[in-house]
Amino acid sequence: MDPEFGVGMAHRQRESWRTTLLLAYQSLGVVYGDLSISPLYVYKSTFAEDITHSETNEEIFGALSFIFWTLTLIPLLKYVTIVLRADDNGEGGTFALYSLLCRHANVSLLPNRQVADEELSTYKLECPPEVADKSRVKEWLEKHKKLHTALLVMVMVGTCMVIGDGVLTPALSVFSAVSGLELSLSRDQHEYAVIPITCAVLVFLFALQHYGTHRVGFLFAPIILSWLLCMSAIGLYNIIRWNPRVYQALNPSYMLIFLKKTRKSGWMSLGGILLCMTGSEAMFADLGHFSYSAIQAIHLSLYPSLILGYMGQAAYLSQHHNLDSSYQIGFYIAVPECVRWPVLVLAILASVVGSQAIISGTFSIINQSLSLSCFPRVKVVHTSDKIHGQIYIPEINWLLMVLCIAVTVGFRDTKHMGNASGLAVITVMLVTTCLMSLVIMLCWHRSPLLALLFFLFFGSIEALYFSASLIKFREGAWLPITLALILVAIMFVWHHTTIKKYEFDLQNKVTLEWLLALCDKLGMVRVPGIGLVYTDLTSGVPANFSRFVTNLPAFHRVLVFVCVKSVPVPHVLPAERYLVGRVGPAAHRSYRCIVRYGYRDVHQDVDSFETELVESLATFIKLDALFRCTDDDGDGDGADYERENALTVVGSNPLRRHLGGGGYDDGHDAEMTTTGGGIELAAAAAAARNNKNKKKVRFAVESPPAPASPGVDERVLEELHELCEAREAGTAFILGHSHVKAKPGSSLPKKLAVGVIYNFLRRNCRGPDVALRVPPASLLEVGMVYVL
């Protein structure tokens, strides 16, 4: 993967084989640990109480047949072959699929979309809109607003189940590995030893997370490699020694024999069999940490090891029928006694590694939901300078640890943990199948019949497993449902209230005429410095600023309305990040700057952001002067100069080098392309060559710009000079401090959601000043009450 996405897509396409091998090595420890440790608990969960292991071996052969075909059809065929190709510029997971759908169909509930966002380089469509055929499904989805909400709720359910799996899988994996002590200790000793050891291992696992995925991957990969070799060797040994004909169980007819003999009990036992797929969804969610080629290469080498491991256990159990179903049917009973202790230690280490996949996937999917305003603000730490997808979220990490320990202490057995984990896993897979069917139609522009076949084939398999898991609601499956309901409520309340706040701001914004008239009536004072007014609005003057100037009739000499928004793409190139325009006439020195980030972009620290912003304003001033030179009247200070929707893309790389310094080539005609009063980026770069100004305007030095050169508009130099002086005087960050309450007469659920839940989350989560990395010494908050 590319160290900086801003270098362009071509760099990613030239990814070297060394980089692929390096990422494949890391993904072995991070992505596939979860999938590789499932043999520890699949048979034990399957034969817990629902079915018995008889002399005919029909049960064990049927279970092996189910495991083989499930691993082949779901992780290998569905995910590695199809779903991983539906990446959003390299990003995977439920919200990545939702982001793709929002770009190809107007189904997003976010109200701050702009036409300019569709011109981003990373806003790629599989097929241009004018070429793509009109789909009836697309028209139907776009027409009904309730379907937009239903789609978002479905995505939230899938996201919450991933988070729930992040709680259950580490507990199940580590507990199953430590449970190998049951063959060496008495039952009393086993009960008192397993829980403390499991909790200690979980604390160690979550304490490692702040080192970052890339470091953990290097540490964990040798453990998983050793585990796979060990599991393959033990499986091959058991096949050769106990039952070389166990391969016959791969015949799918054994699945029918299994269901025919066991009936309802066999159907219920499928809730244990589906645990062999645990880690498949995390593999998709972790796609942003690595790359498709790296994950695909490792899966093809992992698949035979898993099959050998399951076949070896089945071969041993086929010759040993006098086993306690609830106690001894597990992984360790098939391990030769002479190597049981080394294997136990290796299994515990592998379970720690296996839990890493779902934890990393949880971090990724929460980061995506943050960017789409579907989750309260939390701190996101980017742990790698080279791979932007590798992140760590401290609050979520410690919350997962507490919940994992609570699940371990509360359940105390593999059966209940397996039932809970199985329901979470299969629910996420069902959501992915539904979204993927829409992606096939709307994004890939394939036949609806093909999408329907995909949905029916994989959906029917997953629906069978889902029904088997749901029937065990009272035996552990209630936990992921409870967690999902709580998390969906939190996410929906946050998202819904955020949208309503935006609509309130939109309805209560003030006009430019009011602001200009107010300045004259109140005798407004312009103080030195730059005032950055943060707002969610992409146009207009926010109501909180009008309240500010009404009560304190003074604001900064240079005023910038800043809107930091997330775009439904993984990355925004630095050259396309800033949209800059004027608010009012040039003499007013007021600007609008929309800063666009993708959901995987690293937000700049305040110093670099301030520098980039001021440089963007300087570049825009020069571009704007070039535009005014092309006007017939040449007057840019007229009353009609307000151009709210004519924002200019101001690049941070090649364009700024042309405009910011050095000499320019003379004798080149400017080819200006205007659209609604705006100026296109490419045309601006061409026109910049005609500027006669030889001086480079710097804002990090104390000296003012030099006197005007011949042919340079003195108004431009004066405006740049004022910008330089304002930067030296200091920058103030003006943010709204909001309090939300429901309208009088609102229903009780609305009062509870808006007035209680949202305000509680707002007070106890990170504020916008922390998310935007605003220094406290420069922060000025304006109180604002939202009545929704």
PDB file of N, CA and C in Angstrom, residues 85 96 111 190 228 254 268 275 278 284 369 377 393 412 488 572 668:
ATOM      1  N   ARG A  85     -13.146  -7.914  -3.504  1.00  0.00           N
ATOM      2  CA  ARG A  85     -12.986  -7.085  -4.699  1.00  0.00           C
ATOM      3  C   ARG A  85     -13.874  -5.842  -4.649  1.00  0.00           C
ATOM      4  N   ALA A  96     -17.641   0.548   4.196  1.00  0.00           N
ATOM      5  CA  ALA A  96     -17.036   0.725   2.877  1.00  0.00           C
ATOM      6  C   ALA A  96     -18.044   0.387   1.784  1.00  0.00           C
ATOM      7  N   PRO A 111     -26.607  15.614   4.916  1.00  0.00           N
ATOM      8  CA  PRO A 111     -27.158  16.723   4.124  1.00  0.00           C
ATOM      9  C   PRO A 111     -26.118  17.660   3.519  1.00  0.00           C
ATOM     10  N   HIS A 190      -9.499 -27.072  37.706  1.00  0.00           N
ATOM     11  CA  HIS A 190      -9.752 -26.471  36.393  1.00  0.00           C
ATOM     12  C   HIS A 190     -10.632 -25.232  36.516  1.00  0.00           C
ATOM     13  N   LEU A 228      -0.101 -22.987  12.566  1.00  0.00           N
ATOM     14  CA  LEU A 228      -0.618 -23.654  11.369  1.00  0.00           C
ATOM     15  C   LEU A 228       0.189 -24.915  11.042  1.00  0.00           C
ATOM     16  N   TYR A 254     -23.010 -36.579   3.066  1.00  0.00           N
ATOM     17  CA  TYR A 254     -22.975 -36.781   4.512  1.00  0.00           C
ATOM     18  C   TYR A 254     -23.714 -35.666   5.250  1.00  0.00           C
ATOM     19  N   MET A 268     -29.924 -27.495  15.313  1.00  0.00           N
ATOM     20  CA  MET A 268     -29.465 -26.606  16.377  1.00  0.00           C
ATOM     21  C   MET A 268     -27.941 -26.642  16.532  1.00  0.00           C
ATOM     22  N   LEU A 275     -19.060 -21.574  13.649  1.00  0.00           N
ATOM     23  CA  LEU A 275     -17.905 -20.903  14.243  1.00  0.00           C
ATOM     24  C   LEU A 275     -16.628 -21.127  13.439  1.00  0.00           C
ATOM     25  N   THR A 278     -15.625 -17.971  11.751  1.00  0.00           N
ATOM     26  CA  THR A 278     -15.259 -16.815  12.555  1.00  0.00           C
ATOM     27  C   THR A 278     -13.958 -16.204  12.042  1.00  0.00           C
ATOM     28  N   PHE A 284     -12.407  -9.025   5.902  1.00  0.00           N
ATOM     29  CA  PHE A 284     -12.871  -7.963   5.010  1.00  0.00           C
ATOM     30  C   PHE A 284     -12.707  -6.590   5.662  1.00  0.00           C
ATOM     31  N   SER A 369     -17.369   4.802  10.783  1.00  0.00           N
ATOM     32  CA  SER A 369     -18.653   5.316  11.247  1.00  0.00           C
ATOM     33  C   SER A 369     -18.503   6.708  11.865  1.00  0.00           C
ATOM     34  N   ARG A 377     -17.795  11.036  19.094  1.00  0.00           N
ATOM     35  CA  ARG A 377     -16.378  11.305  18.844  1.00  0.00           C
ATOM     36  C   ARG A 377     -15.483  10.568  19.841  1.00  0.00           C
ATOM     37  N   ILE A 393      -7.804   2.977  18.840  1.00  0.00           N
ATOM     38  CA  ILE A 393      -8.771   3.841  19.506  1.00  0.00           C
ATOM     39  C   ILE A 393      -8.762   3.490  20.990  1.00  0.00           C
ATOM     40  N   ARG A 412     -18.451 -18.486  31.622  1.00  0.00           N
ATOM     41  CA  ARG A 412     -17.613 -19.542  32.184  1.00  0.00           C
ATOM     42  C   ARG A 412     -17.671 -20.865  31.404  1.00  0.00           C
ATOM     43  N   VAL A 488     -26.865   0.295  18.417  1.00  0.00           N
ATOM     44  CA  VAL A 488     -27.664   0.869  17.328  1.00  0.00           C
ATOM     45  C   VAL A 488     -28.423   2.090  17.827  1.00  0.00           C
ATOM     46  N   VAL A 572      -8.925  11.913   0.340  1.00  0.00           N
ATOM     47  CA  VAL A 572      -8.995  13.104  -0.508  1.00  0.00           C
ATOM     48  C   VAL A 572      -7.557  13.554  -0.748  1.00  0.00           C
ATOM     49  N   HIS A 668       2.596  33.678 -22.407  1.00  0.00           N
ATOM     50  CA  HIS A 668       1.602  32.612 -22.509  1.00  0.00           C
ATOM     51  C   HIS A 668       0.228  33.207 -22.260  1.00  0.00           C
TER      52      HIS A 668
END
